[in-house]
């Protein structure tokens, strides 16, 4: 299990190296422009984890994983755990960047930014929770159309969410989930991912490669 | 328990292809070669043994146990299936030591050095031969007792093939260790395999000790008219060429005495395969 | 020990190995009680399957040239063991019969044949 998680994280790290320019660009824009970088972890995270599936697909990793001790059983769980770890690390990095940027700009860190990180992370968890069983079932190539459609749905969804009065009055949300949003939101994320995992595992166990 | 793998009445059905029913035993301590055309069912058989695909019916036992769910003692090389290409050899070490109980990092690194495989370059930058060698040493670095290798020597140049075959001979220095390997480069197996299993169209054509096989079969070469005078029961299969006829014969020594004036060649696995698949039979 | 194998020869490889070893025993290159490499070791070193080597060793043992001791390995048998002599006799017998066959085919008398043997025996010894 640990080995499989390591493999997915190493893949993401290897892949993130090629995205580092994008990341730097974001930071520069955030420093000198008015761009809010708090949505980066979710976008970057989704890109990274979906691309681990692509790399797996290219090298027919699934067949190979099936011959490792407990490989077949552990591949889906490793994917979910590594996704969670990756999103968490990205969220932490973004948070630290926010602190630094705000310090350099002599601003105070707004609670909105933290909430945005958590909310967008939650959105990407939901996205992944829907995508993973589809990918496990049909493979990343065939699932590509689904990725496309769902991505668009999410972009419009987020756009709608940002424009909606609920989001503007984030005080109401804060009140709604009380002061524990930083626990509640990740918990909802984990719950959704868990349900998704159970579905994925059932699909994967029966799969032939 | 003298068999490392026992296969009983195995079948795997696809829409346009059926494997089996197969009954195969693979004895401990041997190198067993699986030969056959592409698409004959070699990879399907190996995937069934390894639980990558599920058999339609039948039974597979590995080391006396129902097809193991746990592959701790098996090392595998699959055709075209390995770690994602952006990882490096040292990444593999890092991952595998958390996967296999008996993963031997030192042994793995020694192998890397021995075969000059760079540890910090992504797999996609390795040459075909390097890549294959890495797959093989990865399969061998957790001290497995059984190696199951699908086309381990394809794409390797003769020098590297030689190194790899040497590695296999080294592996079976331990009498408990066994190797099942499939290949279409039959010359690899001619000397080192103890047993040859020949599969065609999903069926076992023969399954014999390789010394017996290679000493017992031969090719008789004759003209068309001479061919008509041959004793039909000596002919296993034949292939008519433009200028001659190649005849596959059994009981080499007996036939040699019977037809003293003919050219009779020792068989190679390749000839045997070609004649069995493409040759005509007298029935 | 040296082993030379021809891949093009019609003689099966196990027989070639066997003959290689017998020749060295008879030439005294391999002395009695000298250990032979294990089957698997020899297989690796000459790149020939374990089965083939095993077949060669089995026949050598059956014919009394070598003996294997459980847990210790395989050794050259003491020379002049009856078995080896017996085998040598069989081999000579076979060849003499062949010689007699040829002789009778060409009407060469028994005495002439014996003379021939005497001549060759003598010339070989003088060499």
Coordinates of C-alpha atoms in Angstrom, one line a residue:
Chain A
X1 CA 0.0 0.0 0.0
X2 CA 2.6 2.5 1.1
X3 CA 4.6 1.6 -2.0
X4 CA 1.7 2.3 -4.3
X5 CA 1.0 5.7 -2.6
X6 CA 4.7 6.5 -3.0
X7 CA 4.4 5.7 -6.7
X8 CA 1.5 8.0 -7.2
X9 CA 3.1 10.8 -5.3
X10 CA 6.4 10.4 -7.1
X11 CA 4.5 10.5 -10.4
X12 CA 2.8 13.7 -9.3
X13 CA 6.1 15.2 -8.2
X14 CA 7.8 14.3 -11.5
X15 CA 4.9 15.8 -13.3
X16 CA 4.7 18.9 -11.1
X17 CA 8.3 19.7 -12.2
X18 CA 6.9 20.4 -15.7
X19 CA 4.2 22.6 -14.2
X20 CA 6.5 24.6 -12.1
X21 CA 6.5 27.5 -14.6
X22 CA 2.8 27.7 -14.5
X23 CA 3.0 27.8 -10.7
X24 CA 5.6 30.6 -10.8
X25 CA 3.5 32.6 -13.2
X26 CA 0.6 32.4 -10.9
X27 CA 2.7 33.6 -8.0
X28 CA 4.0 36.6 -10.1
X29 CA 0.5 37.4 -11.1
X30 CA -0.6 37.2 -7.5
X31 CA 2.2 39.5 -6.4
X32 CA 1.9 42.2 -9.0
X33 CA -1.7 41.8 -10.1
X34 CA -4.8 41.1 -8.2
X35 CA -5.2 37.4 -9.0
X36 CA -6.4 35.3 -6.1
X37 CA -4.1 32.2 -6.0
X38 CA -6.3 30.4 -3.5
X39 CA -8.0 28.3 -6.3
X40 CA -4.7 27.0 -7.6
X41 CA -4.4 23.9 -5.4
X42 CA -7.6 22.5 -6.6
X43 CA -7.0 23.1 -10.3
X44 CA -3.4 22.0 -10.1
X45 CA -4.3 19.0 -7.9
X46 CA -6.9 17.7 -10.3
X47 CA -4.5 18.2 -13.2
X48 CA -1.8 16.2 -11.4
X49 CA -3.9 13.3 -10.2
X50 CA -5.7 12.9 -13.6
X51 CA -2.3 12.8 -15.3
X52 CA -1.1 10.0 -13.0
X53 CA -3.9 8.0 -14.6
X54 CA -2.6 8.9 -18.0
X55 CA 0.9 7.8 -17.1
X56 CA -0.4 4.6 -15.7
X57 CA -2.4 4.0 -18.9
X58 CA 0.6 4.6 -21.1
X59 CA 2.8 2.0 -19.4
X60 CA -0.1 -0.4 -18.7
X61 CA 0.6 -0.1 -15.1
X62 CA -2.6 -1.8 -14.0
X63 CA -1.4 -5.2 -15.3
X64 CA 1.9 -4.8 -13.6
X65 CA 0.3 -3.6 -10.3
X66 CA -1.9 -6.7 -10.4
X67 CA 1.1 -9.0 -10.0
X68 CA 2.5 -7.1 -7.0
X69 CA 1.6 -8.5 -3.5
X70 CA -1.9 -7.1 -2.8
X71 CA -1.6 -4.9 -5.8
X72 CA -5.1 -5.5 -7.2
X73 CA -6.6 -4.8 -3.8
X74 CA -4.6 -1.7 -3.0
X75 CA -4.4 0.2 -6.3
X76 CA -7.7 2.1 -5.9
X77 CA -7.2 2.9 -2.2
X78 CA -3.6 4.1 -2.9
X79 CA -5.0 6.4 -5.6
X80 CA -7.5 8.0 -3.2
X81 CA -5.1 8.4 -0.4
X82 CA -2.4 9.8 -2.6
X83 CA -5.0 12.2 -4.0
X84 CA -5.9 13.4 -0.6
X85 CA -2.3 13.8 0.5
X86 CA -1.5 15.7 -2.7
X87 CA -4.5 18.0 -2.3
X88 CA -3.5 18.6 1.4
X89 CA 0.1 19.4 0.5
X90 CA -1.0 21.8 -2.2
X91 CA -3.4 23.5 0.1
X92 CA -0.7 24.0 2.7
X93 CA 1.7 25.3 0.1
X94 CA -0.9 27.7 -1.2
X95 CA -1.7 28.9 2.3
X96 CA 2.0 29.6 3.0
X97 CA 2.3 31.4 -0.3
X98 CA -0.8 33.5 0.6
X99 CA 0.8 34.4 3.9
X100 CA 4.0 35.4 2.2
X101 CA 2.3 37.4 -0.5
X102 CA 0.0 39.2 1.9
X103 CA 3.0 40.0 4.1
X104 CA 4.9 41.4 1.0
X105 CA 1.9 43.4 0.0
X106 CA 1.3 44.6 3.6
X107 CA -2.1 43.1 3.6
X108 CA -3.7 41.0 6.3
X109 CA -4.6 37.5 5.3
X110 CA -8.3 37.4 4.8
X111 CA -10.4 34.5 6.0
X112 CA -12.1 34.4 2.6
X113 CA -8.9 33.1 1.0
X114 CA -8.7 30.1 3.4
X115 CA -12.4 29.4 2.8
X116 CA -11.8 29.6 -0.9
X117 CA -9.0 27.0 -0.6
X118 CA -11.2 24.7 1.3
X119 CA -14.2 25.2 -0.9
X120 CA -12.4 24.7 -4.1
X121 CA -10.6 21.7 -2.7
X122 CA -13.9 20.3 -1.8
X123 CA -15.2 20.9 -5.3
X124 CA -12.2 19.1 -6.7
X125 CA -12.8 16.2 -4.3
X126 CA -16.3 15.9 -5.6
X127 CA -14.9 16.1 -9.2
X128 CA -12.4 13.3 -8.4
X129 CA -15.0 11.3 -6.6
X130 CA -17.1 11.2 -9.7
X131 CA -14.2 10.7 -12.1
X132 CA -12.3 7.9 -10.4
X133 CA -14.9 5.2 -10.7
X134 CA -15.4 6.2 -14.4
X135 CA -11.7 6.0 -15.0
X136 CA -11.3 2.7 -13.2
X137 CA -14.2 1.3 -15.2
X138 CA -13.5 2.6 -18.7
X139 CA -9.8 3.6 -18.5
X140 CA -8.5 7.1 -18.8
X141 CA -8.6 7.2 -22.6
X142 CA -12.3 6.4 -22.8
X143 CA -13.1 8.5 -19.7
X144 CA -11.6 11.5 -21.4
X145 CA -14.9 12.7 -22.8
X146 CA -16.5 12.3 -19.4
X147 CA -13.6 14.3 -17.9
X148 CA -14.3 17.0 -20.5
X149 CA -18.0 17.2 -19.8
X150 CA -17.6 17.1 -16.1
X151 CA -14.9 19.7 -16.1
X152 CA -17.1 22.1 -18.0
X153 CA -20.0 21.4 -15.7
X154 CA -17.7 22.2 -12.8
X155 CA -16.4 25.4 -14.3
X156 CA -19.9 26.6 -14.9
X157 CA -20.9 25.3 -11.5
X158 CA -18.1 27.2 -9.7
X159 CA -18.9 30.3 -11.8
X160 CA -22.5 30.0 -10.8
X161 CA -21.5 29.4 -7.2
X162 CA -19.2 32.4 -7.1
X163 CA -21.8 34.7 -8.6
X164 CA -24.6 33.4 -6.4
X165 CA -25.7 35.4 -3.3
X166 CA -24.7 32.5 -1.1
X167 CA -21.1 32.9 -1.8
X168 CA -21.2 36.7 -1.6
X169 CA -22.6 36.5 1.8
X170 CA -20.0 34.1 3.1
X171 CA -20.9 35.3 6.6
X172 CA -24.0 33.2 6.3
X173 CA -22.1 30.2 5.2
X174 CA -19.7 30.7 8.1
X175 CA -22.6 30.9 10.4
X176 CA -24.2 27.9 8.8
X177 CA -21.3 25.6 9.3
X178 CA -20.3 27.5 12.4
X179 CA -16.7 28.2 13.1
X180 CA -15.7 24.6 12.2
X181 CA -15.7 24.9 8.4
X182 CA -12.0 24.0 8.3
X183 CA -13.0 20.7 9.8
X184 CA -16.4 20.3 8.2
X185 CA -15.4 20.9 4.6
X186 CA -12.5 18.4 4.6
X187 CA -14.8 15.9 6.4
X188 CA -17.4 16.2 3.7
X189 CA -14.6 15.7 1.1
X190 CA -13.4 12.5 2.8
X191 CA -16.9 11.2 3.1
X192 CA -17.6 11.7 -0.6
X193 CA -14.2 10.2 -1.6
X194 CA -14.9 7.2 0.7
X195 CA -18.2 6.4 -1.1
X196 CA -16.5 6.8 -4.4
X197 CA -13.7 4.5 -3.2
X198 CA -16.0 1.7 -2.4
X199 CA -17.5 1.9 -5.9
X200 CA -14.1 2.0 -7.5
X201 CA -12.8 -1.0 -5.5
X202 CA -15.8 -3.1 -6.6
X203 CA -15.1 -2.2 -10.2
X204 CA -11.4 -2.7 -10.0
X205 CA -11.5 -6.1 -8.3
X206 CA -13.3 -7.6 -11.2
X207 CA -11.4 -5.9 -13.9
X208 CA -9.2 -7.7 -16.5
X209 CA -6.2 -5.9 -18.0
Chain B
X1 CA 5.3 -31.3 -4.1
X2 CA 7.5 -31.3 -7.2
X3 CA 5.5 -29.0 -9.4
X4 CA 5.6 -25.2 -8.9
X5 CA 2.7 -24.6 -11.2
X6 CA -0.2 -27.0 -11.9
X7 CA -2.9 -26.2 -14.5
X8 CA -6.0 -28.3 -14.8
X9 CA -8.6 -28.0 -17.6
X10 CA -7.9 -24.3 -17.9
X11 CA -10.0 -22.4 -20.5
X12 CA -10.3 -18.8 -21.3
X13 CA -12.9 -17.8 -23.8
X14 CA -13.0 -14.7 -25.9
X15 CA -15.4 -13.9 -28.7
X16 CA -12.9 -14.8 -31.4
X17 CA -10.3 -16.9 -29.5
X18 CA -10.4 -19.7 -27.0
X19 CA -7.4 -20.8 -24.9
X20 CA -7.4 -24.5 -23.8
X21 CA -8.6 -26.6 -22.3
X22 CA -5.0 -26.8 -21.0
X23 CA -3.3 -29.3 -18.6
X24 CA 0.2 -28.2 -17.8
X25 CA 2.6 -29.0 -15.0
X26 CA 5.7 -27.0 -14.4
X27 CA 8.2 -28.9 -12.3
X28 CA 10.3 -27.1 -9.7
X29 CA 13.9 -26.3 -10.5
X30 CA 13.5 -26.0 -14.2
X31 CA 13.5 -23.5 -17.0
X32 CA 10.4 -24.0 -19.0
X33 CA 10.0 -22.3 -22.3
X34 CA 6.6 -21.4 -23.8
X35 CA 6.8 -21.0 -27.5
X36 CA 4.2 -20.2 -30.2
X37 CA 3.2 -17.6 -32.7
X38 CA 2.1 -14.2 -31.7
X39 CA -1.6 -14.6 -30.8
X40 CA -1.2 -18.3 -30.0
X41 CA -2.2 -17.8 -26.4
X42 CA 1.1 -17.5 -24.6
X43 CA 0.3 -14.1 -23.0
X44 CA -3.3 -15.1 -22.2
X45 CA -1.9 -18.2 -20.4
X46 CA 0.6 -16.1 -18.4
X47 CA -2.1 -13.6 -17.5
X48 CA -4.4 -16.3 -16.3
X49 CA -1.6 -17.7 -14.1
X50 CA -0.9 -14.3 -12.7
X51 CA -4.6 -13.5 -12.1
X52 CA -4.4 -10.4 -14.3
X53 CA -7.3 -12.0 -16.2
X54 CA -9.8 -14.5 -14.8
X55 CA -10.0 -18.0 -16.4
X56 CA -13.4 -19.1 -17.8
X57 CA -13.0 -22.5 -16.1
X58 CA -10.3 -24.8 -14.7
X59 CA -7.9 -24.6 -11.9
X60 CA -4.4 -23.1 -11.4
X61 CA -2.2 -24.0 -8.5
X62 CA 1.0 -22.2 -7.7
X63 CA 3.2 -24.1 -5.3
X64 CA 0.4 -26.4 -4.2
X65 CA -1.9 -23.5 -3.2
X66 CA -4.9 -22.2 -5.0
X67 CA -3.7 -19.5 -7.4
X68 CA -2.2 -17.2 -4.9
X69 CA -3.6 -13.9 -4.1
X70 CA -0.3 -12.9 -2.7
X71 CA 2.6 -12.8 -5.1
X72 CA 5.4 -12.3 -2.6
X73 CA 7.6 -15.1 -4.1
X74 CA 7.0 -14.5 -7.8
X75 CA 9.0 -12.2 -10.0
X76 CA 7.3 -11.1 -13.2
X77 CA 8.2 -9.5 -16.5
X78 CA 5.2 -8.6 -18.6
X79 CA 5.2 -7.7 -22.3
X80 CA 4.9 -3.9 -22.5
X81 CA 3.7 -3.3 -19.0
X82 CA 5.9 -1.7 -16.3
X83 CA 6.2 1.4 -14.2
X84 CA 5.1 4.8 -15.6
X85 CA 7.8 6.2 -17.9
X86 CA 8.6 9.4 -16.0
X87 CA 9.8 7.5 -12.9
X88 CA 13.4 6.5 -12.5
X89 CA 15.2 3.3 -11.5
X90 CA 15.8 4.8 -8.0
X91 CA 12.1 5.6 -7.7
X92 CA 11.4 2.0 -8.4
X93 CA 13.7 0.9 -5.6
X94 CA 12.0 3.4 -3.3
X95 CA 8.5 2.1 -4.2
X96 CA 9.4 -1.6 -4.2
X97 CA 11.0 -1.7 -0.8
X98 CA 7.6 -0.7 0.6
X99 CA 5.8 -3.4 -1.5
X100 CA 7.9 -6.6 -1.2
X101 CA 8.8 -7.9 2.3
X102 CA 12.1 -9.3 1.0
X103 CA 13.0 -6.5 -1.4
X104 CA 16.8 -6.3 -1.5
X105 CA 17.9 -2.7 -2.3
X106 CA 21.5 -3.7 -2.2
X107 CA 21.0 -6.4 -4.7
X108 CA 18.9 -4.1 -6.9
X109 CA 21.6 -1.4 -6.9
X110 CA 24.3 -4.0 -7.6
X111 CA 22.3 -5.1 -10.6
X112 CA 21.9 -1.5 -11.8
X113 CA 25.7 -1.1 -11.6
X114 CA 26.4 -4.4 -13.3
X115 CA 24.2 -3.6 -16.2
X116 CA 25.1 0.1 -16.3
X117 CA 21.5 1.2 -15.9
X118 CA 21.4 4.9 -14.8
X119 CA 19.4 5.2 -11.6
X120 CA 18.3 8.8 -11.9
X121 CA 17.1 9.0 -15.5
X122 CA 13.4 8.7 -16.3
X123 CA 12.5 5.3 -17.8
X124 CA 11.5 6.9 -21.1
X125 CA 15.0 8.0 -21.8
X126 CA 16.4 4.4 -21.5
X127 CA 17.1 2.4 -24.6
X128 CA 14.9 -0.6 -25.3
X129 CA 17.6 -3.0 -24.1
X130 CA 18.2 -1.1 -20.9
X131 CA 14.5 -0.9 -20.2
X132 CA 14.1 -4.6 -20.6
X133 CA 17.1 -5.3 -18.4
X134 CA 15.6 -3.0 -15.7
X135 CA 12.3 -4.9 -15.9
X136 CA 14.2 -8.2 -15.5
X137 CA 16.3 -7.1 -12.5
X138 CA 13.2 -5.5 -10.9
X139 CA 11.6 -8.9 -11.1
X140 CA 14.6 -10.6 -9.5
X141 CA 15.4 -8.2 -6.6
X142 CA 13.0 -9.6 -4.0
X143 CA 14.5 -13.1 -4.0
X144 CA 11.6 -14.7 -5.8
X145 CA 11.3 -18.5 -6.1
X146 CA 9.5 -18.4 -9.4
X147 CA 10.1 -16.1 -12.4
X148 CA 7.3 -15.8 -14.9
X149 CA 8.5 -13.8 -17.9
X150 CA 6.6 -12.9 -20.9
X151 CA 8.9 -12.2 -23.8
X152 CA 11.9 -11.2 -21.6
X153 CA 14.4 -11.1 -24.4
X154 CA 12.4 -9.4 -27.2
X155 CA 14.1 -6.3 -28.4
X156 CA 17.5 -7.2 -26.9
X157 CA 20.6 -7.5 -29.0
X158 CA 22.5 -10.8 -28.9
X159 CA 25.1 -9.6 -26.4
X160 CA 22.5 -8.4 -23.9
X161 CA 20.4 -11.5 -24.5
X162 CA 23.4 -13.6 -23.5
X163 CA 23.9 -11.6 -20.3
X164 CA 20.2 -12.0 -19.5
X165 CA 20.2 -15.8 -20.1
X166 CA 23.2 -16.0 -17.9
X167 CA 21.2 -14.3 -15.2
X168 CA 18.5 -16.9 -15.5
X169 CA 21.0 -19.8 -15.3
X170 CA 22.3 -18.1 -12.2
X171 CA 18.9 -17.9 -10.8
X172 CA 18.2 -21.7 -11.1
X173 CA 21.5 -22.5 -9.3
X174 CA 19.1 -22.8 -6.4
X175 CA 17.2 -26.1 -7.0
X176 CA 14.0 -24.6 -5.5
X177 CA 13.9 -21.9 -8.1
X178 CA 12.0 -22.2 -11.4
X179 CA 11.4 -20.1 -14.5
X180 CA 8.5 -20.0 -16.9
X181 CA 9.3 -17.9 -19.9
X182 CA 7.6 -17.2 -23.2
X183 CA 9.4 -16.2 -26.3
X184 CA 9.2 -16.2 -30.0
X185 CA 13.0 -16.1 -30.3
X186 CA 13.3 -19.8 -30.0
X187 CA 17.1 -19.9 -30.3
X188 CA 17.2 -18.5 -26.8
X189 CA 15.6 -21.6 -25.4
X190 CA 17.3 -24.3 -27.4
X191 CA 20.1 -24.7 -25.0
X192 CA 18.9 -23.4 -21.6
X193 CA 15.3 -24.7 -21.4
X194 CA 14.7 -28.0 -19.7
X195 CA 11.3 -28.3 -21.1
X196 CA 9.4 -26.8 -24.0
X197 CA 5.7 -26.2 -24.2
X198 CA 4.5 -25.3 -27.7
X199 CA 1.2 -23.6 -28.0
X200 CA -0.8 -23.0 -31.2
X201 CA -4.3 -21.6 -31.5
X202 CA -4.8 -21.9 -27.8
X203 CA -3.9 -25.6 -27.7
X204 CA -0.7 -27.4 -26.5
X205 CA 0.9 -29.0 -29.5
X206 CA 3.6 -30.6 -27.5
X207 CA 5.1 -30.4 -24.0
X208 CA 8.4 -32.3 -23.9
X209 CA 11.8 -32.3 -22.3
X210 CA 14.0 -30.2 -24.6
X211 CA 16.9 -32.7 -24.9
X212 CA 14.5 -35.4 -26.0
X213 CA 12.7 -33.0 -28.3
X214 CA 15.9 -31.8 -30.0
X215 CA 17.5 -35.2 -30.3
X216 CA 14.4 -36.9 -31.5
X217 CA 13.0 -34.8 -34.3
X218 CA 14.7 -34.0 -37.6
X219 CA 14.1 -32.5 -41.0
X220 CA 14.4 -34.7 -44.1
X221 CA 14.9 -32.9 -47.3
X222 CA 14.0 -34.5 -50.6
X223 CA 12.5 -33.9 -54.0
X224 CA 8.9 -34.1 -54.9
X225 CA 9.2 -37.5 -56.5
X226 CA 11.3 -38.8 -53.6
X227 CA 8.7 -37.5 -51.3
X228 CA 6.0 -39.7 -52.9
X229 CA 8.1 -42.8 -52.2
X230 CA 8.5 -42.1 -48.5
X231 CA 6.8 -44.3 -46.0
X232 CA 3.8 -42.2 -45.0
X233 CA 4.0 -43.2 -41.4
X234 CA 7.3 -41.5 -41.0
X235 CA 6.0 -38.1 -42.0
X236 CA 4.8 -35.9 -39.2
X237 CA 4.3 -32.8 -41.3
X238 CA 5.7 -31.5 -44.6
X239 CA 6.1 -28.3 -46.5
X240 CA 6.5 -28.3 -50.3
X241 CA 8.9 -25.6 -51.5
X242 CA 9.7 -24.7 -55.0
X243 CA 12.7 -27.0 -55.4
X244 CA 12.3 -29.4 -52.5
X245 CA 10.1 -30.8 -49.8
X246 CA 10.9 -30.3 -46.0
X247 CA 9.6 -33.3 -44.0
X248 CA 9.4 -33.3 -40.3
X249 CA 10.3 -36.7 -38.9
X250 CA 10.4 -38.3 -35.5
X251 CA 12.8 -41.0 -34.2
X252 CA 15.7 -39.3 -35.9
X253 CA 18.2 -42.2 -35.6
X254 CA 15.7 -44.8 -36.9
X255 CA 14.8 -42.7 -39.9
X256 CA 18.4 -41.9 -40.7
X257 CA 19.1 -45.6 -41.0
X258 CA 16.1 -46.1 -43.1
X259 CA 16.8 -43.3 -45.6
X260 CA 20.5 -43.4 -45.9
X261 CA 20.8 -41.3 -49.0
X262 CA 18.7 -38.4 -47.9
X263 CA 19.8 -35.1 -46.3
X264 CA 18.5 -35.2 -42.8
X265 CA 19.1 -32.1 -40.6
X266 CA 19.0 -31.7 -36.8
X267 CA 15.9 -29.8 -35.8
X268 CA 15.8 -26.3 -34.4
X269 CA 12.8 -25.1 -32.4
X270 CA 12.2 -22.6 -35.1
X271 CA 11.9 -25.3 -37.9
X272 CA 9.8 -27.4 -35.6
X273 CA 7.4 -24.4 -35.0
X274 CA 7.2 -23.5 -38.6
X275 CA 6.6 -27.0 -39.8
X276 CA 4.0 -27.7 -37.1
X277 CA 2.1 -24.5 -37.8
X278 CA 2.5 -24.1 -41.5
X279 CA 3.2 -27.6 -42.7
X280 CA 0.7 -30.0 -44.0
X281 CA -0.1 -33.2 -42.3
X282 CA -1.0 -36.6 -43.6
X283 CA -4.1 -38.0 -41.9
Chain C
X1 CA 37.9 -30.1 -16.8
X2 CA 37.3 -29.0 -20.3
X3 CA 34.2 -29.4 -22.3
X4 CA 33.9 -28.7 -26.0
X5 CA 30.5 -28.9 -27.6
X6 CA 29.6 -28.6 -31.3
X7 CA 26.2 -27.2 -32.0
X8 CA 26.2 -28.5 -35.6
X9 CA 27.2 -32.1 -34.7
X10 CA 24.6 -34.8 -34.9
X11 CA 25.7 -36.2 -31.6
X12 CA 23.2 -35.0 -29.0
X13 CA 24.7 -32.5 -26.6
X14 CA 24.3 -34.8 -23.5
X15 CA 26.3 -37.4 -25.4
X16 CA 29.0 -34.9 -26.3
X17 CA 29.3 -33.9 -22.7
X18 CA 29.4 -37.5 -21.6
X19 CA 32.1 -38.3 -24.2
X20 CA 34.1 -35.3 -23.2
X21 CA 34.2 -36.4 -19.6
X22 CA 34.9 -40.1 -20.4
X23 CA 37.8 -39.1 -22.6
X24 CA 39.3 -37.0 -19.8
X25 CA 38.9 -39.8 -17.3
X26 CA 40.6 -42.2 -19.6
X27 CA 43.4 -39.7 -20.4
X28 CA 43.8 -39.3 -16.7
X29 CA 43.1 -35.6 -16.9
X30 CA 40.3 -36.3 -14.4
X31 CA 41.7 -38.3 -11.6
X32 CA 39.7 -40.7 -9.3
X33 CA 37.9 -39.0 -6.5
X34 CA 38.3 -35.6 -8.1
X35 CA 35.0 -33.6 -7.7
X36 CA 32.9 -32.7 -10.7
X37 CA 31.0 -29.4 -10.8
X38 CA 27.4 -29.7 -9.7
X39 CA 24.8 -30.2 -12.4
X40 CA 23.5 -26.7 -12.0
X41 CA 26.9 -25.1 -11.9
X42 CA 28.1 -26.8 -15.0
X43 CA 24.8 -26.0 -16.7
X44 CA 25.4 -22.3 -16.0
X45 CA 29.0 -22.3 -17.0
X46 CA 28.5 -23.9 -20.4
X47 CA 25.0 -22.4 -20.9
X48 CA 23.3 -25.7 -21.4
X49 CA 20.0 -26.8 -19.7
X50 CA 20.1 -28.6 -16.4
X51 CA 18.1 -31.5 -17.9
X52 CA 20.8 -32.1 -20.5
X53 CA 23.6 -32.1 -18.0
X54 CA 21.6 -34.3 -15.7
X55 CA 21.1 -36.8 -18.5
X56 CA 24.9 -36.9 -19.1
X57 CA 25.7 -37.3 -15.4
X58 CA 23.0 -40.0 -15.0
X59 CA 24.5 -42.1 -17.8
X60 CA 28.0 -41.6 -16.6
X61 CA 27.0 -42.8 -13.2
X62 CA 25.1 -45.7 -14.5
X63 CA 28.2 -46.7 -16.5
X64 CA 30.4 -46.4 -13.4
X65 CA 32.5 -43.4 -14.4
X66 CA 31.3 -41.1 -11.7
X67 CA 29.5 -41.5 -8.4
X68 CA 27.3 -39.0 -6.6
X69 CA 27.3 -38.9 -2.9
X70 CA 24.2 -37.4 -1.3
X71 CA 25.0 -34.0 0.1
X72 CA 28.6 -34.0 -1.0
X73 CA 28.5 -33.9 -4.7
X74 CA 29.7 -35.9 -7.7
X75 CA 33.1 -37.5 -7.9
X76 CA 35.1 -39.4 -10.4
X77 CA 35.0 -43.2 -9.6
X78 CA 38.2 -45.0 -8.9
X79 CA 39.7 -46.2 -12.3
X80 CA 39.6 -49.8 -13.5
X81 CA 36.4 -50.3 -11.8
X82 CA 34.8 -53.4 -13.3
X83 CA 32.1 -51.4 -14.8
X84 CA 34.5 -49.2 -16.9
X85 CA 36.3 -52.3 -18.0
X86 CA 33.1 -53.9 -19.0
X87 CA 32.1 -50.9 -21.0
X88 CA 35.5 -50.8 -22.7
X89 CA 35.1 -54.5 -23.6
X90 CA 31.7 -53.8 -25.0
X91 CA 33.0 -51.0 -27.1
X92 CA 35.9 -53.1 -28.4
X93 CA 33.6 -56.0 -29.0
X94 CA 31.3 -53.8 -31.1
X95 CA 34.2 -52.5 -33.2
X96 CA 35.8 -55.8 -33.7
X97 CA 32.5 -57.2 -34.9
X98 CA 32.3 -54.4 -37.3
X99 CA 35.8 -55.0 -38.5
X100 CA 35.0 -58.7 -39.0
X101 CA 32.0 -57.8 -41.0
X102 CA 34.0 -55.6 -43.3
X103 CA 36.7 -58.2 -43.5
X104 CA 34.3 -61.0 -44.5
X105 CA 32.7 -58.6 -47.1
X106 CA 36.1 -58.3 -48.8
X107 CA 37.2 -61.9 -48.2
X108 CA 40.0 -60.9 -45.8
X109 CA 41.0 -63.9 -43.7
X110 CA 41.0 -64.0 -39.9
X111 CA 44.8 -64.3 -39.9
X112 CA 45.2 -61.2 -42.1
X113 CA 42.9 -59.3 -39.8
X114 CA 44.9 -60.3 -36.7
X115 CA 48.1 -59.3 -38.5
X116 CA 46.5 -55.9 -39.2
X117 CA 45.7 -55.6 -35.5
X118 CA 49.3 -56.5 -34.6
X119 CA 50.7 -54.0 -36.9
X120 CA 48.5 -51.2 -35.7
X121 CA 49.0 -52.1 -32.1
X122 CA 52.7 -52.1 -32.6
X123 CA 52.9 -48.8 -34.4
X124 CA 50.7 -47.1 -31.8
X125 CA 52.9 -48.3 -29.0
X126 CA 56.1 -47.2 -30.8
X127 CA 54.8 -43.7 -31.3

